[in-house]
């Protein structure tokens, strides 16, 4: 059927998005709405000696000025991190306490200290400027490696040496032994640059307190409204769950940054109760740069050993991860279980060891962002592989081929059990699509134009669909990571799907409907997806880690199984046939091999009129399910990047980018293509353009688009996309996930291509023209270009 | 943004009166620089006086071998102007390379040079061409107009009304864009005129746009990209920031100078 699984159906939601009729949090206006503006720390580290709000309180339109101490006095809880990590010595991690508004000390630029509530946004902002905070500045530290040094400024009394944990995975002795016996060891110092998420829609919240019912409603830019409600209730003491409704309406991009429940949302809820007014706050772009959780920021030393045949015999990775001033929700999971567990890559490696030191610094919290840990792991693996191939004088594709895992399931030494994949097929498809054979000719043609052309590979594997609840629980997760769904068939046969997954650009309203359409043979137009409201959908864990397909859609499948069973019972009863003979096809419920049938909507009607149901059957046609995955899913791919470098200026042009991906079953190839385009563009952004810079005193240098460089359309080429599919065995749909792969796989391909072009491997991300030019100066021009 | 009074006078006289009558007036043209600074509370004028409605302010006209461009002509208007093209295609091309379409359809030549951002394009073009800046009070040679980073010879309340440029023998502009802002990280405008060779550099100098004597001398002797190779390029007085060190900028000045000469033909 043309709208089912595998059809490139146009996105249902785009009509409202493209015509400007989406409804985002900031578009919503409440009747008695007031506005919040935060007073934020200009310092990276300082004691708060006093806060004088008298001038602000006297200003026009000001309703209240509230501070962190009042919030604490009302027993609003500290912000939590959701994953308890243990150090290798067995000790639990040490994280600093995070007050929603600072009470005694500020630890990063932009940290909220007070909130002004006023009649208009302009009044609130003006009054916020008039709040006088008496700070006593303290020495600050922004780089994680510096924060670990003796004598570095300390952020939290309970975190000695700023060290949150020193975690390990794998067998160190085995890795050391492997390296000791290696005939070649490749060693790299790697920096994974710090990024700012930059969703188009900035964060926003409207908190509505109703004193009659003692009930709160929060409209907010969330990727997971139920998780928001859970932590706001269970940890932040805002209100018990049944008295708190969280609505995440249309949300304009998240990339991870809208998973977390930030100080601002908590404060608005509390301020609404304090003032009896609805309180709206919408971040501006400057606030977003200072307060949205940043990403990556790893410093790594990696060593990979090979035997004489180029087989990997050992890998040892030591990483320092910057967590920022406070540990955000997934901050401790991202550089550990989402990173160290992927350090086997696509390769059969017996001995892998990784050690991660997580560190507090005077910077905004760092947390999961498109890829979350897997881009960092892939960058380590794929830079090592390319570098090793060059050092050993081997073709980088051949080196990978010799090490590919070919049998599944495959147990890596770092927890993961890969269940399916065909890495040889991906590499072949990628090479063919990229016309690798013609590269030499293209390189010499480029040289005739004075350009240095280079090619680079990245063969990534990542883990999506986080994750079996029992497994993550045993590894320290505070929650289970299932998903829930409800399938409501109306008496007229139309269907509402309630899902705990949240869409903020992914196209769920289309793909989820396709899965249902495919199952029952109904037109998509008869199917509506409901999400993003805790009063409508009972429970959900939300959207991140490419889990909406692998987990969310499979919850729908499970609920549909139940619906189907009931439909068959009703039809069998009505048509006087055996349940086993009932088939559902093209919107009809038929007795196989006969012309006896009911239209789909007739079954719906029968269920609700209940005039003639089997004895003992409940009326109605509505089923819910919770789906708990049995494994991660493992998308994989080969990315091949070709660049041309202008040796005079260091400018890099990506002239060709090929992505061959294995996402398992593809529900909608057009949407998948869009996800790859976006992901690869973000990865190219990291590789060439994006970089958060703090100076040594913790001042944010890249606080606007004048200095923080986002990829633009003309920075990227038209992509060449290929697929090679192995179905995911762990879930009924066979899907793996495609939301993050592009951002995970692409950065090393880009850097491998540039370093190939310039003949100098000493290059860090982002490879700005200045850095590339300097790298060329360091080694001189490659022969071909002279 | 703070509350502000908005005026849109139809004549220079009314504009002068509006400026004189205000506590602290700011001239407003395309608003592409002024409004963002006001939104960030970095500027807080009591009044803004929009000069775009003043008669003649957007006219572009050629007389003899000189083109006169109204101060409120947008970058897009200059880029697309046959008049500008007939006198100096390099200037039209420079305007076409400013910002993005939205900025080019709002931002003006007068606003750009009054602001004299050290990374702006027009200052290089006008200094390189030896243009004349016309105000409601006087005419100012480009050599005297640009007096340092974000500073000009304009008096308080003085209004630029036009810019006039005489036809060069040859002229070219090469811009190396800052990857993030896409302003000039280094921009070099070269012109061969009846009064000699002029080379103006923007985006690089700690004091804003400047003429480069070494490049001028080399190109006066030999108008060709190769002539640039021998020029001694010092990084002294050049900006260093997260995007480019002074050394890299010094290098880029040479590369852009060559490309500008090549573009000029
Ligand atoms: C996203 C973006 C990208 C940009 N990229 C570039 C770029 O690549 N290259 C570049 O050169 N510029 C760039 N700009 C700046 C742009 O060219 C602005 O238009 C220009 O700097 C200011 O012109 P305006 O007409 O908008 O002036 P306004 O913002 O209205 O005014 C700027 C200043 O000039 C004064 N002023 C304006 N008109 C007059 C006048 N007639 N007489 C006296 N004083 C006056 C004002 O009082 C104010 O101080 C960019 C701007 C943006 C927002």
Short mmCIF file of C-alpha atoms in Angstrom, two decimals, chain A residues 122 125-126 129 286 646-651 689 691 693 701-702 704-710 712 714-715 768-771 773 777, chain B residues 1-3 39-41 100 117 176-183 185 241-249 251-252 255-256 258-259:
data_model
loop_
_atom_site.label_atom_id
_atom_site.label_comp_id
_atom_site.label_asym_id
_atom_site.label_seq_id
_atom_site.Cartn_x
_atom_site.Cartn_y
_atom_site.Cartn_z
CA UNK A 122 10.46 44.59 28.40
CA UNK A 125 14.16 42.66 31.45
CA UNK A 126 14.73 46.25 32.45
CA UNK A 129 19.18 44.82 34.93
CA UNK A 286 22.32 35.02 24.00
CA UNK A 646 42.99 25.86 -1.07
CA UNK A 647 46.62 25.76 0.03
CA UNK A 648 46.92 29.55 -0.10
CA UNK A 649 44.19 30.18 2.44
CA UNK A 650 43.49 26.86 4.14
CA UNK A 651 39.86 26.95 3.05
CA UNK A 689 32.97 25.31 11.82
CA UNK A 691 33.37 25.60 18.49
CA UNK A 693 35.28 28.97 23.28
CA UNK A 701 33.78 34.15 23.86
CA UNK A 702 31.44 32.53 21.37
CA UNK A 704 26.58 34.87 19.39
CA UNK A 705 26.56 33.95 15.72
CA UNK A 706 29.20 36.59 15.12
CA UNK A 707 31.65 34.12 16.62
CA UNK A 708 29.89 30.75 16.82
CA UNK A 709 29.81 29.38 13.32
CA UNK A 710 26.82 27.27 12.30
CA UNK A 712 25.01 27.11 6.23
CA UNK A 714 26.61 26.65 1.03
CA UNK A 715 29.06 24.99 3.43
CA UNK A 768 39.10 26.30 10.37
CA UNK A 769 40.97 27.89 7.48
CA UNK A 770 43.51 29.25 9.92
CA UNK A 771 44.24 25.82 11.42
CA UNK A 773 46.71 26.80 6.71
CA UNK A 777 52.85 25.55 6.89
CA UNK B 1 14.95 47.18 23.73
CA UNK B 2 14.34 50.34 25.72
CA UNK B 3 11.46 52.58 24.72
CA UNK B 39 18.04 45.16 21.49
CA UNK B 40 21.04 44.06 23.49
CA UNK B 41 20.81 47.23 25.56
CA UNK B 100 22.86 37.94 3.18
CA UNK B 117 33.07 48.48 11.58
CA UNK B 176 38.07 36.48 2.88
CA UNK B 177 34.94 35.98 4.90
CA UNK B 178 34.96 35.33 8.59
CA UNK B 179 33.44 31.84 8.69
CA UNK B 180 30.96 32.78 11.42
CA UNK B 181 29.90 36.37 10.77
CA UNK B 182 30.81 36.44 7.09
CA UNK B 183 32.05 39.98 7.50
CA UNK B 185 38.22 38.66 8.06
CA UNK B 241 41.09 36.82 17.64
CA UNK B 242 39.68 33.32 17.85
CA UNK B 243 39.20 33.20 14.09
CA UNK B 244 42.54 34.44 12.87
CA UNK B 245 45.90 35.38 14.31
CA UNK B 246 47.69 38.52 13.18
CA UNK B 247 50.15 36.36 11.24
CA UNK B 248 47.42 34.56 9.39
CA UNK B 249 45.76 37.87 8.61
CA UNK B 251 49.31 36.22 5.04
CA UNK B 252 45.72 36.62 3.89
CA UNK B 255 46.59 36.41 -0.93
CA UNK B 256 43.57 38.68 -1.12
CA UNK B 258 46.71 39.10 -5.46
CA UNK B 259 43.17 37.94 -6.00
#
